[in-house]
Coordinates of C-alpha atoms in Angstrom, one line a residue:
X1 CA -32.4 -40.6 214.7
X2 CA -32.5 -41.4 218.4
X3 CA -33.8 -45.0 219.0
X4 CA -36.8 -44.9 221.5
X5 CA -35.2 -44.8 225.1
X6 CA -35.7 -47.7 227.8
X7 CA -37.7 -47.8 230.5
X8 CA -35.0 -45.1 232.3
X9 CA -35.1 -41.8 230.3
X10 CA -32.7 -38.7 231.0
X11 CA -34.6 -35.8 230.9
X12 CA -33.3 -31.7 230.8
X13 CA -35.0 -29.1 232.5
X14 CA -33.4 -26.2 231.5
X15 CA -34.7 -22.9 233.5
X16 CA -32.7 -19.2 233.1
X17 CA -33.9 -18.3 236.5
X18 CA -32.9 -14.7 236.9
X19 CA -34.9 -13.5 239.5
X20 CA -37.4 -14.8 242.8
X21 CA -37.7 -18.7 243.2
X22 CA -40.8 -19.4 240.7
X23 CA -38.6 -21.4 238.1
X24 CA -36.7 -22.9 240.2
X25 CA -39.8 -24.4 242.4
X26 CA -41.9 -25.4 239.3
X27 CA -38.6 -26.9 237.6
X28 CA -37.8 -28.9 240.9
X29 CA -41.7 -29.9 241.4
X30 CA -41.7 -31.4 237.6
X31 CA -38.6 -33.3 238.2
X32 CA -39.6 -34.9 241.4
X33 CA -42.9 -36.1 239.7
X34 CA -40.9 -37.9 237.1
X35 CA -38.5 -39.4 238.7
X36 CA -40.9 -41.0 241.1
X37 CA -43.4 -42.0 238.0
X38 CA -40.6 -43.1 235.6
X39 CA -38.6 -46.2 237.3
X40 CA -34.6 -45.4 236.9
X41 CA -35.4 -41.7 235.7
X42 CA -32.5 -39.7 235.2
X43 CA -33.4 -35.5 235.7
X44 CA -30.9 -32.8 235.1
X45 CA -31.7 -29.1 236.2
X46 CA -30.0 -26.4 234.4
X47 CA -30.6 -23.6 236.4
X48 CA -29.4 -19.6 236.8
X49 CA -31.0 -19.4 240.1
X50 CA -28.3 -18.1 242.9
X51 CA -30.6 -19.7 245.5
X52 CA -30.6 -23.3 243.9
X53 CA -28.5 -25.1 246.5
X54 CA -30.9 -24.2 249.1
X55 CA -33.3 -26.5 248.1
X56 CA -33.1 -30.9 248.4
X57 CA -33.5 -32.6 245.3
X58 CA -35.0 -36.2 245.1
X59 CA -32.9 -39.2 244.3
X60 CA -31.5 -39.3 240.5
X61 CA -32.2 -35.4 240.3
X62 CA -29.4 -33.1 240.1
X63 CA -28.8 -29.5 239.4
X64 CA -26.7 -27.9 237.5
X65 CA -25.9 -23.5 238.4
X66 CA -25.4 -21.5 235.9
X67 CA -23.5 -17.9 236.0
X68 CA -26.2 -15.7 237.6
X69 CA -27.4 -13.0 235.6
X70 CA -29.7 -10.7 237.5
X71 CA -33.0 -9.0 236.7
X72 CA -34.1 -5.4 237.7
X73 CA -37.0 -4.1 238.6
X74 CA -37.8 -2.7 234.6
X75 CA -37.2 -5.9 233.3
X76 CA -33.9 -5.5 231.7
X77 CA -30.9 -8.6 232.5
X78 CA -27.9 -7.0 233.9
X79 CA -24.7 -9.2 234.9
X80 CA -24.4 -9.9 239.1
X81 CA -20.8 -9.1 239.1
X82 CA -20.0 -5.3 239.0
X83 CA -18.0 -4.5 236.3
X84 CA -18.6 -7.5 234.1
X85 CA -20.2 -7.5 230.5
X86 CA -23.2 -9.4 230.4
X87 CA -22.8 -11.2 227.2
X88 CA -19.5 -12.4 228.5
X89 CA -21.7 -13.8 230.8
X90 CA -24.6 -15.1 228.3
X91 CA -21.5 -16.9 226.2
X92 CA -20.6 -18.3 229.5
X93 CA -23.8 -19.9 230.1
X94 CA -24.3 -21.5 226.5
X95 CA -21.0 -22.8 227.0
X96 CA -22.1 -24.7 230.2
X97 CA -25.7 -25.5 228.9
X98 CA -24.2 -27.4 225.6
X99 CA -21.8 -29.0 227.6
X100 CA -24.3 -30.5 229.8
X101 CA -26.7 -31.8 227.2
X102 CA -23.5 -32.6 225.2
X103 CA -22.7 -34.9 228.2
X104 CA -25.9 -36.4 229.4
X105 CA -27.5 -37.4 226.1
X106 CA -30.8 -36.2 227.1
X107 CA -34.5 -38.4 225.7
X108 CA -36.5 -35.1 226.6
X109 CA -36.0 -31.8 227.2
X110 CA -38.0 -29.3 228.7
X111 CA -37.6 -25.6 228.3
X112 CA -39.2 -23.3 230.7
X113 CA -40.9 -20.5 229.5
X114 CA -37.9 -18.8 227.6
X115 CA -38.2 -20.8 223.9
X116 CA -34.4 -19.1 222.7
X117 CA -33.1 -19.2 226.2
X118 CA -32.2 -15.9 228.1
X119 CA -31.0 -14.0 225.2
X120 CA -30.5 -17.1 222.9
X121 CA -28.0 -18.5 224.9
X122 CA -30.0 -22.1 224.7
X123 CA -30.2 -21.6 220.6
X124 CA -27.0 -23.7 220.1
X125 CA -27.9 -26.9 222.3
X126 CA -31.5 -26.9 220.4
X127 CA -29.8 -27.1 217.1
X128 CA -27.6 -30.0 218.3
X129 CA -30.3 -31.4 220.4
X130 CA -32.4 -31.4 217.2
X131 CA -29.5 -33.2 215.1
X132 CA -29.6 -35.8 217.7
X133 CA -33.1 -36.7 217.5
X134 CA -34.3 -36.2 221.0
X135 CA -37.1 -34.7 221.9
X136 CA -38.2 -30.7 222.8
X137 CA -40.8 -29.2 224.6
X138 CA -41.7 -25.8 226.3
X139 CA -43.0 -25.7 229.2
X140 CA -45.4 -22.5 230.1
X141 CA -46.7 -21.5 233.3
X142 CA -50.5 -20.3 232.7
X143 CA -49.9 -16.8 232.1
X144 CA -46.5 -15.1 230.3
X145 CA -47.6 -11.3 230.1
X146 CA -50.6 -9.1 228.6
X147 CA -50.7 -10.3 224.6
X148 CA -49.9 -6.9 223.8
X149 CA -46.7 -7.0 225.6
X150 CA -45.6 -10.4 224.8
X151 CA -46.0 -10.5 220.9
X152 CA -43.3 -8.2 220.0
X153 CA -41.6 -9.7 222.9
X154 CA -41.6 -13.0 221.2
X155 CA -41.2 -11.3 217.5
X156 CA -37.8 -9.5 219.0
X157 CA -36.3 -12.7 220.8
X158 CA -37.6 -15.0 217.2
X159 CA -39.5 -17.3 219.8
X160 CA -42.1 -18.6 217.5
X161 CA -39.7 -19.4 214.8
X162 CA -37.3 -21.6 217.2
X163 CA -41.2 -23.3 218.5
X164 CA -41.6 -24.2 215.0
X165 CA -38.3 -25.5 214.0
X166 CA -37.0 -27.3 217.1
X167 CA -40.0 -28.1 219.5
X168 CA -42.1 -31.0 219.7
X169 CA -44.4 -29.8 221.8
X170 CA -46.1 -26.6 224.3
X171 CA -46.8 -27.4 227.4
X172 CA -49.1 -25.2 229.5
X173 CA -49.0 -26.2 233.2
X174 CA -52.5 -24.6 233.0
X175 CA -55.7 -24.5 231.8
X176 CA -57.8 -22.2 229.2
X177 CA -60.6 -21.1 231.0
X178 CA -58.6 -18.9 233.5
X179 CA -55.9 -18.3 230.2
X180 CA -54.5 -18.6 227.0
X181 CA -50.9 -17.5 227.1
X182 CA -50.6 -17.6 223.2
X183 CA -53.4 -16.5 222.0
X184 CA -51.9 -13.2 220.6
X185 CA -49.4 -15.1 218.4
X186 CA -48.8 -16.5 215.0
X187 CA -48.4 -20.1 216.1
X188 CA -48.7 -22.2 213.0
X189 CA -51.3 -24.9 212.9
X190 CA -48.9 -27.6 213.0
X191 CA -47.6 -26.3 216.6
X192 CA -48.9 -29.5 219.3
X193 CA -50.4 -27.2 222.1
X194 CA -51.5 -28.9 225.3
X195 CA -53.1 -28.0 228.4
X196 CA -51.9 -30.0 231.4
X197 CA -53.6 -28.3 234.5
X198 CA -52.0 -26.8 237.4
X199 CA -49.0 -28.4 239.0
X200 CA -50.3 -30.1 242.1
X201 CA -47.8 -29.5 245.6
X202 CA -47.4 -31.7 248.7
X203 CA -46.4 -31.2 252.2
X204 CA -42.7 -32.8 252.0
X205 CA -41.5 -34.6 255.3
X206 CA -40.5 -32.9 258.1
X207 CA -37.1 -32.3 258.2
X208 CA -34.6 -33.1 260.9
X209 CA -33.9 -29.9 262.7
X210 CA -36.6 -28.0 261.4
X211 CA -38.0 -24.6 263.3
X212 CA -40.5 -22.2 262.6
X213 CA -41.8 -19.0 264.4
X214 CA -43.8 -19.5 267.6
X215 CA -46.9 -18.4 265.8
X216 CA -47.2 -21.3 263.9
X217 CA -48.5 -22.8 267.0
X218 CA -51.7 -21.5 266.8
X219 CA -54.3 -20.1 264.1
X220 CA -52.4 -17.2 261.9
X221 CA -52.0 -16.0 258.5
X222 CA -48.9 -16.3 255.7
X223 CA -47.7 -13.0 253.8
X224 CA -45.7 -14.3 251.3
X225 CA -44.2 -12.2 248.3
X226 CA -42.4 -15.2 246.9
X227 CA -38.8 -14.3 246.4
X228 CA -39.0 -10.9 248.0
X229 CA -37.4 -8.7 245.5
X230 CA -39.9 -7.0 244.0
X231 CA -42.4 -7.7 247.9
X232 CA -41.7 -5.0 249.8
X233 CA -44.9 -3.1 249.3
X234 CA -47.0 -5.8 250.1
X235 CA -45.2 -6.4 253.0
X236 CA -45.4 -2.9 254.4
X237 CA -49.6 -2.6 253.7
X238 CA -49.7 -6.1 255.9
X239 CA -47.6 -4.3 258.7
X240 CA -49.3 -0.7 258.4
X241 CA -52.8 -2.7 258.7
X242 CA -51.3 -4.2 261.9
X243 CA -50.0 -1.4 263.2
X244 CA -53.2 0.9 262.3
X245 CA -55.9 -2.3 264.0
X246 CA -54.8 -3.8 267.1
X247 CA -58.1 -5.4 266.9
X248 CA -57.0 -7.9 264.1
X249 CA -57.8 -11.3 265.1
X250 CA -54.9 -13.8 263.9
X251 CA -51.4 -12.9 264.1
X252 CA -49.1 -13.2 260.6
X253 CA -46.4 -14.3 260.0
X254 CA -44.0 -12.6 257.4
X255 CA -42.1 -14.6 254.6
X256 CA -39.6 -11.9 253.5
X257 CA -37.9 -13.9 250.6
X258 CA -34.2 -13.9 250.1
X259 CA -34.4 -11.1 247.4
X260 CA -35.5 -8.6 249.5
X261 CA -33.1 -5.7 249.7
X262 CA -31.2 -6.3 253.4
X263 CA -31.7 -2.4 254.5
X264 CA -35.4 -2.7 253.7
X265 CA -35.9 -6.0 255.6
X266 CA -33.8 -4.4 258.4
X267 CA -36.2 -1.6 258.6
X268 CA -39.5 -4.3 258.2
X269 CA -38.3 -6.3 261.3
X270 CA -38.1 -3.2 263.6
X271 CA -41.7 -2.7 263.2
X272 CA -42.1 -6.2 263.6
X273 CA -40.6 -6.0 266.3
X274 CA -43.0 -3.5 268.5
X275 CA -45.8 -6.0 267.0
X276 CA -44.9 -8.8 269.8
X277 CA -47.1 -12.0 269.1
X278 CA -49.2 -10.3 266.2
X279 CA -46.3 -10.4 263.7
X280 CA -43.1 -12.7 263.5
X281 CA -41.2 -13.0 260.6
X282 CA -38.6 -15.4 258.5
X283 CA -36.4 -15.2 255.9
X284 CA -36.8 -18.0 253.7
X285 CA -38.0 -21.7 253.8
X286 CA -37.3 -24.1 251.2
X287 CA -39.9 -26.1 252.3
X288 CA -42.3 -23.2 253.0
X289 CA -45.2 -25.9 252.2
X290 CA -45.2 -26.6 255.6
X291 CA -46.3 -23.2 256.6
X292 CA -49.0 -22.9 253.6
X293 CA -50.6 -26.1 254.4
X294 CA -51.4 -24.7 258.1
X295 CA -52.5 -21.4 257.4
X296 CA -55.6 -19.8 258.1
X297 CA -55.2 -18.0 255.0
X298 CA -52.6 -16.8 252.2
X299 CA -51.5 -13.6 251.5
X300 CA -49.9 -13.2 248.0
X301 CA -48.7 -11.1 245.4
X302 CA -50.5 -14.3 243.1
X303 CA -47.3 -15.7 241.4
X304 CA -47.7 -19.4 239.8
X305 CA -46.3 -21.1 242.4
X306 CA -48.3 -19.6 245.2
X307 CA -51.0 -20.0 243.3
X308 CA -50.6 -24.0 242.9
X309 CA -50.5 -24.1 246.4
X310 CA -53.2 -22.7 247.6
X311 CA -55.2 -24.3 245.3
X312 CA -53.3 -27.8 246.3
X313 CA -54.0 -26.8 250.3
X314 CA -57.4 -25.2 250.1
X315 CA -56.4 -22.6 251.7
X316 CA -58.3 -19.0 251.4
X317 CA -56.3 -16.0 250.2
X318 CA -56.1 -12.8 249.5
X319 CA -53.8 -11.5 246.1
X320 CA -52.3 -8.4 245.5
X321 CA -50.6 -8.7 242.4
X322 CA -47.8 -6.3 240.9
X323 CA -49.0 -5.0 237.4
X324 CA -45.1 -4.0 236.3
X325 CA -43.0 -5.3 234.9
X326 CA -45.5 -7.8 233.5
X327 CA -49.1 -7.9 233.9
X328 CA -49.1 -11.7 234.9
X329 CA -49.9 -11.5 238.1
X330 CA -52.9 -9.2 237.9
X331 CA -54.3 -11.2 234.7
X332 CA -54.1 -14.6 236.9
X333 CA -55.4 -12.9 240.2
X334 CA -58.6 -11.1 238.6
X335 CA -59.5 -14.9 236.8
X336 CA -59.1 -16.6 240.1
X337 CA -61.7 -13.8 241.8
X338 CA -63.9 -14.4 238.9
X339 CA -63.8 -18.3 239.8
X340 CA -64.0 -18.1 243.4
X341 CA -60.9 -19.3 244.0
X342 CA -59.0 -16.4 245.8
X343 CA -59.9 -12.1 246.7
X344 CA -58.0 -9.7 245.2
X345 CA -57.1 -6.2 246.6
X346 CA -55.2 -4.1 244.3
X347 CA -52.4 -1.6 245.7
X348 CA -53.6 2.0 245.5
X349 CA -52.0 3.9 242.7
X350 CA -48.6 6.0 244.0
X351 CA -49.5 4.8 248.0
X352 CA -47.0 5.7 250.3
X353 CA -46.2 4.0 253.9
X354 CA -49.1 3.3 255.6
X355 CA -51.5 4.5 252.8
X356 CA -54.3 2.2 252.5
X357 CA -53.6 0.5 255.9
X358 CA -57.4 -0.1 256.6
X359 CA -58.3 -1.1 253.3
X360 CA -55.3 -4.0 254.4
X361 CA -57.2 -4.7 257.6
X362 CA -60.5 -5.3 256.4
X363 CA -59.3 -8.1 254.3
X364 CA -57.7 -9.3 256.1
X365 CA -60.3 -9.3 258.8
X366 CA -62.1 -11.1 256.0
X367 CA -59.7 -13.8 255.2
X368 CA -60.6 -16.4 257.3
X369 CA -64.6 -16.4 256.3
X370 CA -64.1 -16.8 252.3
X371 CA -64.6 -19.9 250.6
X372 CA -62.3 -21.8 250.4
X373 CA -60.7 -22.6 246.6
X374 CA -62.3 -26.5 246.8
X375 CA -65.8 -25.2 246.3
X376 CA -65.1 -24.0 243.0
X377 CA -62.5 -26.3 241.4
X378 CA -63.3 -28.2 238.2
X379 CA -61.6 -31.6 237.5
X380 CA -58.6 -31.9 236.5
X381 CA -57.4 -28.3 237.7
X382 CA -54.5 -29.8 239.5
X383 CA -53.9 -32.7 237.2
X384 CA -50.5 -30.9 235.6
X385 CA -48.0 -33.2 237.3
X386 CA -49.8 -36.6 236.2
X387 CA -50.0 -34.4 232.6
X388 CA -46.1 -34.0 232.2
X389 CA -45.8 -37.9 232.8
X390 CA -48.6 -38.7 230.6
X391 CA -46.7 -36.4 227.8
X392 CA -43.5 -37.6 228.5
X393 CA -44.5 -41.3 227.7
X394 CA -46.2 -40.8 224.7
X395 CA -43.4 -38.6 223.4
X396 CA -40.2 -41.1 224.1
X397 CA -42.4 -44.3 223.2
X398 CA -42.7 -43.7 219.8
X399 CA -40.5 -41.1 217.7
X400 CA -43.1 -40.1 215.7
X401 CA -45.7 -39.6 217.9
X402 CA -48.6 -37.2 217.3
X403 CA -50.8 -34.7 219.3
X404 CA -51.8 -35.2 222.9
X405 CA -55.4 -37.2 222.5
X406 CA -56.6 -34.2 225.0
X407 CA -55.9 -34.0 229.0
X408 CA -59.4 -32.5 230.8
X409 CA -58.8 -29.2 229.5
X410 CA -58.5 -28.4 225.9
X411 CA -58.1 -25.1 224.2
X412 CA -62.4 -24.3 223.7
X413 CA -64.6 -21.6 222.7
X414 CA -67.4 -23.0 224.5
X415 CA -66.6 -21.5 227.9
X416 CA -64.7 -17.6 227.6
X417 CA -60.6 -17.3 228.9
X418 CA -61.4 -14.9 231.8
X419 CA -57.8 -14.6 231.8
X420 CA -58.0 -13.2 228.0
X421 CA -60.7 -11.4 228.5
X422 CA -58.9 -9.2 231.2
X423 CA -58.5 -5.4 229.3

């Protein structure tokens, strides 16, 4: 067995990344917090993200890209390159993840959200990670899917049988009162569940050369669908209720992504365009934080990351989640309007362009008078970064170390999972 590691531990982050940025981000964001908590930290990130070397990494964090495999719109993995076989590609990517950990020895590693990797390619490297002694845990953003969709999810990919055999640990960048992402499965009681809270984000220095849209200069409101690709009907209610109002009072500008299909974002900047100083628009910022943090208020589709950030910069916001392929979205969004901490309009069943358009407009009329998120939070919501350290220490200090003591938010029936309790 692996002796205890020094006061410098390597750590994995392994992330499939298939599709929009949120892996990526929350992978980067958990790095950067240990390598500035844990002196001489060493962090790899093995990631299938195409956009991954668009984004800085901190000192003694590096990156590793994987063979991108894409994601459509149903759900189903399909290879990037026309005409290859995907599970050419899938064997291409084990091949690169075992070589990795082979290489770098890791103390810790920290699987997001896909237990077997994207379809099992990270099964080998557990098994020799496992021989080696080091340590395993998952990482889970606060909500996977509906429970009815993700059990025989999990049951097909054998997810709860590789939890109980290789990992350590759950960890759930989250916190039970707004979910329970397991709750519908057949976790033994021996499986170490803890809560950690949400991952906390900061404005990052301004960069040399930096520019952003002459709007920024002044009051206005952020549309942002993430990565973009699955975006494009928020982004055409925002512009439809701008091109239906001129009466609107702040001006918005529009965060595309850089999944958003080129002909559609084309056909978005013409109208833009006959929107002069009410709308502007961008294609993508790696350090969008700066825009967030300035806001007058958020408008989201209510992915994780988003999420963290609005709750880390106060700002008031307005979700309109996607209910397909996964229900995610809608579960966190309807829990955050049942705590205070964000409005939800939901798209109008089969809407065409411009459908809807002054629904749009009266909230987003409305934005800039909500509450904002600080008047509701409980402690210890945004304590998930300080959690994974915490964790971390306790895990590579002794071998046999046992359940988390308890961050702020344990798994309790005291208080109902709004989250859960969604139909």
């Amino acid at each position: 067995m692996r002796d205890a590691p020094a006061s410098a531990p390597r750590v994995l982050i392994y992330s499939h990344d298939t599709f929009g940025l949120g892996h990526l981000r929350r992978s980067r964001a958990i790095a950067h917090a240990i390598v500035a908590a844990e002196r001489g930290a060493r962090v790899v990130i093995v990631s299938g993200s195409p956009f991954v070397d668009r984004f800085g990494f901190a000192d003694r964090v590096s990156a590793v890209r994987l063979p991108v495999v894409t994601k459509r719109v149903d759900g189903i993995y399909a290879p990037f390159e026309p005409g290859s076989a995907l599970d050419d590609r899938i064997a291409e990517r084990a091949a690169i993840v075992a070589a990795t950990a082979e290489a770098f020895r890791p103390d810790l590693t920290i699987i997001d959200k896909e237990p077997t990797g994207l379809h099992g390619e990270f099964l080998p490297t557990l098994e020799r990670l496992s021989v080696q002694g080091g340590k395993c845990v998952l990482g889970l953003r606060d909500i996977l899917d509906d429970g009815e969709r993700l059990a025989p999810e999990w049951a097909r990919k054998g997810a709860v049988e590789a939890i109980e055999r290789y990992y350590d640990e759950i960890w759930v960048y989250g916190v039970p009162r707004i979910h329970e992402p397991l709750r519908a499965l057949p976790l033994g009681p021996a499986t170490r569940l803890v809560y950690l809270g949400y991952l906390r984000r900061e404005v990052p220095d301004w960069p040399p050369g930096r520019s952003e849209p002459a709007l920024a200069g002044a009051p206005f409101l952020l549309v942002t669908p993430g990565g973009g690709g699955d975006g494009a009907g928020l982004i055409d209610w925002v512009i439809s209720a701008y091109e239906t109002d001129p009466g609107l009072p702040l001006p918005a500008i529009v965060a595309f992504g850089p999944f958003l299909d080129a002909d559609t974002r084309t056909a978005f900047l013409a109208r833009i365009d006959r929107q002069p100083g009410r709308l502007s628009a961008i294609t993508f910022d790696s350090e969008i934080e700066h825009l967030m943090s300035r806001a007058a208020g958020i408008v989201a589709m209510g992915g994780y990351n988003t999420f963290c950030e609005i709750l880390s910069f106060d700002r008031r916001a307005l979700l309109v989640p996607r209910t397909e392929p996964r229900r995610e979205q809608e579960i966190r969004a309807v829990a955050a309007e049942a705590l205070g901490l964000a409005r939800v309009l939901h798209a109008e069943p089969h809407a065409g362009p411009g459908r809807g358009a002054a629904r749009m407009a009266a909230a987003l009329r409305g934005l800039p008078d909500q509450p904002v998120p600080s008047r509701f939070v409980e402690p210890g919501l945004l304590d998930g970064l300080g959690g994974v350290v915490e964790r971390l220490r306790a895990l590579l200090a002794d071998p046999a170390a046992g359940p988390s003591p308890g961050p702020p938010f344990v798994e309790s029936r005291a208080e109902p999972c709004l989250g859960c309790a969604h139909p």
